[in-house]
PDB file of C-alpha atoms in Angstrom:
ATOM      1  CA  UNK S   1      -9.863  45.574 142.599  1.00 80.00           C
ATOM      2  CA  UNK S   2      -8.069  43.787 145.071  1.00 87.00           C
ATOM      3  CA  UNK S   3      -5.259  40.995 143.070  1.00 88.00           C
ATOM      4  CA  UNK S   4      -6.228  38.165 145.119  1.00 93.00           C
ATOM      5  CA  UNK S   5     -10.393  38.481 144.390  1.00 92.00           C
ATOM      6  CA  UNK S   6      -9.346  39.435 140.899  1.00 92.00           C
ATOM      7  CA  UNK S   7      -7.483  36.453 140.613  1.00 94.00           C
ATOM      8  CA  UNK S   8     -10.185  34.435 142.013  1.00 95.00           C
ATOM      9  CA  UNK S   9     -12.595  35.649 139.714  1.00 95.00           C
ATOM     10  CA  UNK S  10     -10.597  34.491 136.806  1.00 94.00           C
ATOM     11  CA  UNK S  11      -9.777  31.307 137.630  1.00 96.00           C
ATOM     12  CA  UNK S  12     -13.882  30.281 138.465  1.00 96.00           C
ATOM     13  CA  UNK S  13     -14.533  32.033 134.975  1.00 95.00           C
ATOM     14  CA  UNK S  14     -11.898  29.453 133.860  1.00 95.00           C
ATOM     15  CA  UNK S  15     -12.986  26.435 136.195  1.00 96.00           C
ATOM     16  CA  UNK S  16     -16.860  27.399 134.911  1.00 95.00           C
ATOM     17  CA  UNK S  17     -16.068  27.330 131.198  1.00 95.00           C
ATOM     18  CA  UNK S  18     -14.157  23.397 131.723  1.00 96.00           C
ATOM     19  CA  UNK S  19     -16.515  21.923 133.628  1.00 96.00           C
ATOM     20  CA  UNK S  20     -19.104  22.923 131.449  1.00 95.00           C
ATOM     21  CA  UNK S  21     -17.189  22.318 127.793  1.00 93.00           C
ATOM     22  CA  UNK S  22     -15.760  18.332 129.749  1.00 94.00           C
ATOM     23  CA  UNK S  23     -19.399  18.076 131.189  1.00 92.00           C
ATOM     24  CA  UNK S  24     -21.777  15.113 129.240  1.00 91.00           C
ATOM     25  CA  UNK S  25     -24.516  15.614 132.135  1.00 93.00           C
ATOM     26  CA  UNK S  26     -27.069  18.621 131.813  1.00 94.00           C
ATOM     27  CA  UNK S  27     -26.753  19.145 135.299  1.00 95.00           C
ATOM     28  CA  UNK S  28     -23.350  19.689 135.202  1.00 95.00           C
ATOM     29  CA  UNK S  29     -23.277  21.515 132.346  1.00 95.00           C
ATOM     30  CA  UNK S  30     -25.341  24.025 134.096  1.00 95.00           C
ATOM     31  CA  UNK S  31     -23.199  23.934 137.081  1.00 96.00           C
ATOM     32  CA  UNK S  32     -20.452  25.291 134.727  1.00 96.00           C
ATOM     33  CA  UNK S  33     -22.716  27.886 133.189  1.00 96.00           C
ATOM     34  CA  UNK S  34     -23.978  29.210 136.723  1.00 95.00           C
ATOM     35  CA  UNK S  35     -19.969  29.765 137.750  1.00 96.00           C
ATOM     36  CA  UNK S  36     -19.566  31.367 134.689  1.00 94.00           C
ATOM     37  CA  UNK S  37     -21.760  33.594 135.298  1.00 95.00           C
ATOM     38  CA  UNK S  38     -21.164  34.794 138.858  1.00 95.00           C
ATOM     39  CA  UNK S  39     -17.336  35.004 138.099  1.00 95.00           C
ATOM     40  CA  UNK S  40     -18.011  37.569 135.007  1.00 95.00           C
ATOM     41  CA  UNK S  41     -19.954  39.858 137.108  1.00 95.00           C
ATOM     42  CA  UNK S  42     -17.695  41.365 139.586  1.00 94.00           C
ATOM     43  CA  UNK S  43     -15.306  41.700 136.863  1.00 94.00           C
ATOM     44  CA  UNK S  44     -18.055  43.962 135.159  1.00 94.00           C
ATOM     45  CA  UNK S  45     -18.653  45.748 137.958  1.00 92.00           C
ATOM     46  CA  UNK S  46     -15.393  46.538 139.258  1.00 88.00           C
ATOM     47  CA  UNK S  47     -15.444  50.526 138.196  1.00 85.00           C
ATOM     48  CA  UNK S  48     -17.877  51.114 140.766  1.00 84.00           C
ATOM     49  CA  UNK S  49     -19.589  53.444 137.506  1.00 89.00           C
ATOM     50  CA  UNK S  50     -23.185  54.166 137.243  1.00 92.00           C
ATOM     51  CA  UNK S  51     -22.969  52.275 133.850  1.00 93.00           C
ATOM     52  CA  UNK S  52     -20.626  49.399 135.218  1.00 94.00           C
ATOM     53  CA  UNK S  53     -23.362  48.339 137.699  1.00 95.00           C
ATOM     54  CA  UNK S  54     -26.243  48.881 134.764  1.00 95.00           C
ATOM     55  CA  UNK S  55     -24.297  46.097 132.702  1.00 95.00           C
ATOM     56  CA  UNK S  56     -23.532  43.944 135.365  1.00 95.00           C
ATOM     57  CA  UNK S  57     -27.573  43.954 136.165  1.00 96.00           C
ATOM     58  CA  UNK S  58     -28.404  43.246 132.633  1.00 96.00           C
ATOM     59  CA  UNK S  59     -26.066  40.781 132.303  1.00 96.00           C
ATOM     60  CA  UNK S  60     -26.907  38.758 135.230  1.00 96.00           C
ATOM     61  CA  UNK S  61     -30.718  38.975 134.398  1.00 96.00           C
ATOM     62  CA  UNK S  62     -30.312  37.464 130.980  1.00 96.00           C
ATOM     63  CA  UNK S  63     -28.001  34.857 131.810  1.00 96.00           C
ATOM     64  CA  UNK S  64     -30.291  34.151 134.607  1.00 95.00           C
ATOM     65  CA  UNK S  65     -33.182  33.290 132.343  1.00 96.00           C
ATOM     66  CA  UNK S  66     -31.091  31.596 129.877  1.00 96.00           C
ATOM     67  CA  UNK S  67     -29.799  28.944 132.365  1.00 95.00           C
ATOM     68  CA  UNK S  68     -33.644  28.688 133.750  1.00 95.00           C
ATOM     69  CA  UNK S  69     -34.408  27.595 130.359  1.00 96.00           C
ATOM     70  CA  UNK S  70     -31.736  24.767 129.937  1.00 96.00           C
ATOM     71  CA  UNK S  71     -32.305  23.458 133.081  1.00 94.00           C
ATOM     72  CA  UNK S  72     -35.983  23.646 132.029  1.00 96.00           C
ATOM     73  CA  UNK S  73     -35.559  21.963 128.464  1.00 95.00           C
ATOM     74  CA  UNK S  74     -32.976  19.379 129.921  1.00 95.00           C
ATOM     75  CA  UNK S  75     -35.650  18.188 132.993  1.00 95.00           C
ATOM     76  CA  UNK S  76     -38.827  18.231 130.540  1.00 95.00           C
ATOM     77  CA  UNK S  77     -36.150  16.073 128.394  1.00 94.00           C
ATOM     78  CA  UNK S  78     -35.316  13.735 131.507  1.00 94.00           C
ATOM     79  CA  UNK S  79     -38.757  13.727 131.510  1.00 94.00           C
ATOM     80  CA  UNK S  80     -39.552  12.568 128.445  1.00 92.00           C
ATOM     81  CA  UNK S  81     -36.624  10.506 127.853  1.00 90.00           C
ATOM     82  CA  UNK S  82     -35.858   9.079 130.814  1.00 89.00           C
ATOM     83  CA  UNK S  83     -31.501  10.416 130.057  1.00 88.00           C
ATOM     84  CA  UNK S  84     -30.039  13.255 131.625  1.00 91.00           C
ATOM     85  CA  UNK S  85     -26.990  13.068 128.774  1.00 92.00           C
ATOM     86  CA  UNK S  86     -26.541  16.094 126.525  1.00 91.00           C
ATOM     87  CA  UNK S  87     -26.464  13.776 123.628  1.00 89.00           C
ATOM     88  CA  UNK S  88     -29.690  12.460 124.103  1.00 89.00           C
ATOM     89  CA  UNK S  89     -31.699  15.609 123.495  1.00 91.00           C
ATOM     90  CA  UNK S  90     -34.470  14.544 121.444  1.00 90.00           C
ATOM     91  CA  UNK S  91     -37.885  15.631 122.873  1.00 91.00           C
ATOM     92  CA  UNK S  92     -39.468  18.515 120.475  1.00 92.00           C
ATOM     93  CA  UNK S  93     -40.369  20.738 122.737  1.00 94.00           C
ATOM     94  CA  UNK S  94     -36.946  20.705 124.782  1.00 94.00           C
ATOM     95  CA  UNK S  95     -35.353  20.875 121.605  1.00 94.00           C
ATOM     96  CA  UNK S  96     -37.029  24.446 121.291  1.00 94.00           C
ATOM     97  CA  UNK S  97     -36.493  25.466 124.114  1.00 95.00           C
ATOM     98  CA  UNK S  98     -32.797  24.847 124.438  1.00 95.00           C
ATOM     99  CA  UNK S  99     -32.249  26.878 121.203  1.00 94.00           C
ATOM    100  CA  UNK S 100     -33.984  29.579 122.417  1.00 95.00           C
ATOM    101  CA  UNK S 101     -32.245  29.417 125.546  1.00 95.00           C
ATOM    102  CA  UNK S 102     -28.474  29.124 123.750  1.00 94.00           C
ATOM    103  CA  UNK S 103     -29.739  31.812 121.512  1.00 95.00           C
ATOM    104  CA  UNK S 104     -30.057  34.273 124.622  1.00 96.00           C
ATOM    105  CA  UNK S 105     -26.577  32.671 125.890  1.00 95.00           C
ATOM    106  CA  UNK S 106     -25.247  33.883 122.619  1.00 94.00           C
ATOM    107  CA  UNK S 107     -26.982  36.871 122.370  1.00 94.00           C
ATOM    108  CA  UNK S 108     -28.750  36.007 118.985  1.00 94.00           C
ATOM    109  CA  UNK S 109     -30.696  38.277 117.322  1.00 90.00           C
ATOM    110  CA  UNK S 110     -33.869  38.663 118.660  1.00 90.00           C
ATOM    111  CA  UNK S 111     -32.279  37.963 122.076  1.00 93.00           C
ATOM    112  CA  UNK S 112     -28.917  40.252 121.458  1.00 92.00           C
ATOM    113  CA  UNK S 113     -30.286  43.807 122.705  1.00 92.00           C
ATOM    114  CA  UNK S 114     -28.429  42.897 126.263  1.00 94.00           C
ATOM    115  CA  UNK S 115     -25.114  42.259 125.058  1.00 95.00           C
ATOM    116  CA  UNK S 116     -24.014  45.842 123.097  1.00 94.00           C
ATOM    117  CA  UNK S 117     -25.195  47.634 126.456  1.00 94.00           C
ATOM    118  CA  UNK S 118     -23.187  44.916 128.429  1.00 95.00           C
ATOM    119  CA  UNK S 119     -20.198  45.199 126.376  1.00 95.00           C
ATOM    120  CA  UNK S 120     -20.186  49.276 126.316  1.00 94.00           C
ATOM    121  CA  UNK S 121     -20.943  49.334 130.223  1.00 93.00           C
ATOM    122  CA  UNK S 122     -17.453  46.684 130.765  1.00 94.00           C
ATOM    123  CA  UNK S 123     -13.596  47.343 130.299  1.00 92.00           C
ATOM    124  CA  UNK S 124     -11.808  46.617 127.433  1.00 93.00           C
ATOM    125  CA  UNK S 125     -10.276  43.639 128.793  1.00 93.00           C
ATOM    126  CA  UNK S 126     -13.764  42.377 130.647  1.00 95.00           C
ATOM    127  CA  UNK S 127     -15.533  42.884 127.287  1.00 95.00           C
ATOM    128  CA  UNK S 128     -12.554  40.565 125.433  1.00 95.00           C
ATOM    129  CA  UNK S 129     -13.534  37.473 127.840  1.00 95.00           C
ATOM    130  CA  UNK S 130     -17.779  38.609 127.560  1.00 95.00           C
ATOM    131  CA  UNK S 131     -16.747  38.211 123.506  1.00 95.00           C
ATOM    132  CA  UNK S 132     -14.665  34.730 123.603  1.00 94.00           C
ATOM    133  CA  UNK S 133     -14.374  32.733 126.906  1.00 93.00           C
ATOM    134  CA  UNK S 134     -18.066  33.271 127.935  1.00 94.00           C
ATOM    135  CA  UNK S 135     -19.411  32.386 124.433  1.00 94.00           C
ATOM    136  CA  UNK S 136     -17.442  29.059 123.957  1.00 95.00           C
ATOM    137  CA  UNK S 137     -19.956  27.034 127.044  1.00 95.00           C
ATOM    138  CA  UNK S 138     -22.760  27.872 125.029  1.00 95.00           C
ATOM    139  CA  UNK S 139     -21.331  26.802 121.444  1.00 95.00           C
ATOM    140  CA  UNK S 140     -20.138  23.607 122.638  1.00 94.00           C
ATOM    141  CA  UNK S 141     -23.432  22.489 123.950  1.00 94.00           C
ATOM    142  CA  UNK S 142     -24.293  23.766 120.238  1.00 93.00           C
ATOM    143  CA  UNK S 143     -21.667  21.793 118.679  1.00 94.00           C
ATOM    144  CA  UNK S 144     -22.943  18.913 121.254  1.00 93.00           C
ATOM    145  CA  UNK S 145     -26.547  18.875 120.584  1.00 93.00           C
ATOM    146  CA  UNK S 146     -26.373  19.970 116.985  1.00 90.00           C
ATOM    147  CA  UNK S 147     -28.228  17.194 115.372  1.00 87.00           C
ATOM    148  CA  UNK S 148     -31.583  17.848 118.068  1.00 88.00           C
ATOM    149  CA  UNK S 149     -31.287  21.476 117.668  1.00 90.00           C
ATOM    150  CA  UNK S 150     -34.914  23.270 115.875  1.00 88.00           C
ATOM    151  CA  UNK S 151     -33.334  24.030 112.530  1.00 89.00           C
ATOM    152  CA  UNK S 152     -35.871  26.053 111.388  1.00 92.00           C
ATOM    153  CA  UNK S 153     -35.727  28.829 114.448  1.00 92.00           C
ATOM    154  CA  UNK S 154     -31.629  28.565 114.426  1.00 92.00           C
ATOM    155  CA  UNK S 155     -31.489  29.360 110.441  1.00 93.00           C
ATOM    156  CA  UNK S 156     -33.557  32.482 110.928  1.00 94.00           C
ATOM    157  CA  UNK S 157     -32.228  33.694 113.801  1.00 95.00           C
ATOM    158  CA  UNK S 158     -28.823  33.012 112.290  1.00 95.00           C
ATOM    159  CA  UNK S 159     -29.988  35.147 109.152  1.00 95.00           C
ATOM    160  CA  UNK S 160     -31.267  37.845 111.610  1.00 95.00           C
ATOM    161  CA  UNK S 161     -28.054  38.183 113.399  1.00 96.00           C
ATOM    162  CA  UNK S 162     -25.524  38.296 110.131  1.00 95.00           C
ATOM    163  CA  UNK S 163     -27.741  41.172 108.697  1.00 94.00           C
ATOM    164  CA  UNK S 164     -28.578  43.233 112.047  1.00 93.00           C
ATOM    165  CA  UNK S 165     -25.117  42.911 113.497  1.00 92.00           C
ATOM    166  CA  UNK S 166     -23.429  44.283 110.236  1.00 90.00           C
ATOM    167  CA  UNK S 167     -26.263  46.862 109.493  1.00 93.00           C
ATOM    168  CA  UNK S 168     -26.391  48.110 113.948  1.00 91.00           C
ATOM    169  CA  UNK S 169     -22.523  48.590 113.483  1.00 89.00           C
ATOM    170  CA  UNK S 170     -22.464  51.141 110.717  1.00 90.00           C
ATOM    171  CA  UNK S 171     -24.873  53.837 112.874  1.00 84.00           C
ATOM    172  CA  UNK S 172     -22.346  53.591 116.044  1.00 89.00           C
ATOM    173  CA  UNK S 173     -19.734  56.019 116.912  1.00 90.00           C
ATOM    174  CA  UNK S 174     -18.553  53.891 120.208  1.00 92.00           C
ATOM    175  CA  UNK S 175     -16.304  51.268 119.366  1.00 93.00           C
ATOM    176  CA  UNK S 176     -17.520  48.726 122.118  1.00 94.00           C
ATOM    177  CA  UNK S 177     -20.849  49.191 120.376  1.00 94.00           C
ATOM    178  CA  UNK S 178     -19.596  48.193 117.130  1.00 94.00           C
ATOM    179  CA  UNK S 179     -17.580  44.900 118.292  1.00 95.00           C
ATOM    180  CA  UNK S 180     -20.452  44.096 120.028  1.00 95.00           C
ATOM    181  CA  UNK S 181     -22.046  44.370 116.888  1.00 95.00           C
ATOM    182  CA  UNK S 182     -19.491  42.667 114.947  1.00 95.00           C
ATOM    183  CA  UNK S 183     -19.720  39.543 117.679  1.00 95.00           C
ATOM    184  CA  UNK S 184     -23.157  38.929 117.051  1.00 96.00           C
ATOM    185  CA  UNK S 185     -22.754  38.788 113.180  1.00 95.00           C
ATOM    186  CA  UNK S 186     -20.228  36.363 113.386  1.00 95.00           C
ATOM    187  CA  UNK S 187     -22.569  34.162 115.643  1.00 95.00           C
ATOM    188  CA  UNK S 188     -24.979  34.321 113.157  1.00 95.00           C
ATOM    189  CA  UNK S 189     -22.745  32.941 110.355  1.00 94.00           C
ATOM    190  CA  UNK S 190     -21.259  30.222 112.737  1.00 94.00           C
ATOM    191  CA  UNK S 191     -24.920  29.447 113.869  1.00 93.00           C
ATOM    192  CA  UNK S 192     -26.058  28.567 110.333  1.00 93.00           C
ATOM    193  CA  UNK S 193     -22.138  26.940 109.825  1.00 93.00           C
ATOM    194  CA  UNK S 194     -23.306  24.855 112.841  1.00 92.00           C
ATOM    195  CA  UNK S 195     -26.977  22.879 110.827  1.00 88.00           C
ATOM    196  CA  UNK S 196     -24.374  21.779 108.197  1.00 90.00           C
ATOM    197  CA  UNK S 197     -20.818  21.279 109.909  1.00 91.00           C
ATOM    198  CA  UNK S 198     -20.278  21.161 112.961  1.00 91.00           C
ATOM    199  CA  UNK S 199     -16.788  21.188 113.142  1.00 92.00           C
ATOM    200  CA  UNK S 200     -16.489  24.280 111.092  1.00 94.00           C
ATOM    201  CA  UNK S 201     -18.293  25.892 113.428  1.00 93.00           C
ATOM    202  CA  UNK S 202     -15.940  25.199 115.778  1.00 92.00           C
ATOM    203  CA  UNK S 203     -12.592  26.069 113.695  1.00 94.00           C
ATOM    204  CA  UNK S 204     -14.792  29.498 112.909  1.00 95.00           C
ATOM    205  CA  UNK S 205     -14.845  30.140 116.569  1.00 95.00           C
ATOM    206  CA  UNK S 206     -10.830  29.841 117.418  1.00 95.00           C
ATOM    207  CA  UNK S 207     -10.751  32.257 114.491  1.00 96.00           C
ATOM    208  CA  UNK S 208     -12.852  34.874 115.633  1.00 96.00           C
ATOM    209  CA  UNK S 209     -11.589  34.288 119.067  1.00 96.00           C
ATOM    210  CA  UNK S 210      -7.703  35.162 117.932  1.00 96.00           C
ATOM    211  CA  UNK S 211      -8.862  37.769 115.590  1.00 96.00           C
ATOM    212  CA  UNK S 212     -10.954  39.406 118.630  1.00 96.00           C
ATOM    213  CA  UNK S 213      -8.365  39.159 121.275  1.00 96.00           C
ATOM    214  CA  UNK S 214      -6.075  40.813 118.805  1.00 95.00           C
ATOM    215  CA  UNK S 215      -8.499  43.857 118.311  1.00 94.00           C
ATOM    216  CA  UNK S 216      -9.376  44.149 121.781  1.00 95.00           C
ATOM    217  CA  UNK S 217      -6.071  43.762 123.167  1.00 94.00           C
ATOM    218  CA  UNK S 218      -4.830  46.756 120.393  1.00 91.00           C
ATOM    219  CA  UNK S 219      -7.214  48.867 121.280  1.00 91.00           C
ATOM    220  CA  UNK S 220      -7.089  48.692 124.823  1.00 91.00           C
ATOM    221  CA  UNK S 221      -2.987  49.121 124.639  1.00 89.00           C
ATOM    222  CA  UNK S 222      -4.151  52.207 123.110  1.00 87.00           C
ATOM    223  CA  UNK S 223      -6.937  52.967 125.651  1.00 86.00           C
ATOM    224  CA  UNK S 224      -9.164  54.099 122.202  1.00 86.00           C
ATOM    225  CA  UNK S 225     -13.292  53.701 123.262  1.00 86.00           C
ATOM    226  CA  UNK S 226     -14.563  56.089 120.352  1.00 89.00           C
ATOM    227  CA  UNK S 227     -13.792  56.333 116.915  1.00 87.00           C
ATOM    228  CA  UNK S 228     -13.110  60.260 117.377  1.00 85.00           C
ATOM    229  CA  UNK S 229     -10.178  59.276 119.772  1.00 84.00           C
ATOM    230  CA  UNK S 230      -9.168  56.135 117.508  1.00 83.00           C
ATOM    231  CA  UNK S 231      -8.538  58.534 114.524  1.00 82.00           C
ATOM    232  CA  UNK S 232      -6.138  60.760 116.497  1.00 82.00           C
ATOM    233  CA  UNK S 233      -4.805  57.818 118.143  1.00 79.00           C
ATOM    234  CA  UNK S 234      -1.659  57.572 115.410  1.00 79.00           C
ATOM    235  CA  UNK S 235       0.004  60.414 116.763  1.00 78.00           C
ATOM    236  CA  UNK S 236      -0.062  59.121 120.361  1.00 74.00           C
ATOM    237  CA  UNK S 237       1.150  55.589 119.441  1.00 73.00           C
ATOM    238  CA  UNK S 238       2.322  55.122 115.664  1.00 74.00           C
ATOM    239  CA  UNK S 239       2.916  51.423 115.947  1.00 70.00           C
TER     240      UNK S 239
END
């Protein structure tokens, strides 16, 4: 990919993120979402690979949806409500909606089959920012509508994702599969952190985020994308 369009790409995927994470307007906070999204998937794609393009389709479609739904929840809100802040979420129904929306962002469990094909289809270093920069937009609108949010749906689908992301990763031999995996189980346990403190959630993020970048970076230093190459890997770079 050509440096300039590369370096384009990255700093929309970083101008998305702020203005969505600074944003206390729905509109705007799907502004940042929609740039986001468009700036992830040439970076996705940019292998040219059968399975590059398959991943960068998925990923588009889902996201798609997902920001059709807040902008849904946050009008029939507006509607309601008569305030377009995100603070002021408070209709039932938009309430929902937006966590089932946030819950595809996410990838959730029973809205997480796209992201393990995603995450296997993209490089090492694409799949790093699909697993931390593209997941903090969504949990800060968590963190900022986390008192309106349906606690009910969030607690099971936060129970669903802790025990299908650690029980998916055990029967995978490709090692994208498993951090994908691995990602979605520890969204499930900072989901349910999220109904009782907020803030945790938050420090629980930065955490995973360091702890991911460290992995990813490793293994892509490495250039290890099964476990049969990871175990011979020692010989070819001890440290």
């Amino acid at each position: 990919m050509n440096p300039q369009a590369k370096l384009i790409f990255v700093i929309s995927l970083i101008l998305g993120t702020t203005i969505t994470i600074s944003s206390n307007h729905w509109v705007m906070a799907w502004t940042g979402l929609e740039i986001n999204t468009l700036a992830i998937l040439p970076l996705i794609s940019k292998s040219h690979h059968p399975r590059a393009i398959e991943a960068a389709t998925k990923y588009f479609l889902t996201q798609a949806a997902a920001s059709a739904l807040v902008l849904f929840s946050s009008m029939s809100n507006a509607w309601q409500t008569g305030q377009w802040d995100i603070t002021q979420l408070t209709d039932p129904m938009s309430c929902t909606i937006f966590t089932a929306a946030i819950a595809i962002k996410l990838g959730l469990v029973p809205f997480h089959f796209w992201f393990p094909e995603v995450l296997q289809g993209s490089p090492l270093t694409t799949g790093l920012a699909l697993a931390t920069i593209m997941k903090l937009p969504p949990i800060t609108l968590m963190f900022m509508t986390s008192g309106s949010l349906n606690p009910i749906m969030l607690t099971t689908m936060a129970i669903m994702s802790t025990a299908l992301g650690g029980w998916m990763g055990l029967n995978q031999t490709q090692i994208r599969k498993i951090l994908a995996f691995s990602s979605i189980s520890h969204l499930g346990w900072m989901t349910i952190i999220l109904i009782y403190n907020p803030k945790l959630t938050l420090l629980n993020f930065y955490l995973y985020t360091v702890m991911t970048a460290a992995t990813f970076l490793t293994l892509n230093s490495m250039k290890a994308l099964k476990l049969s190459t990871l175990m011979t890997s020692w010989t070819k770079s001890p440290t």
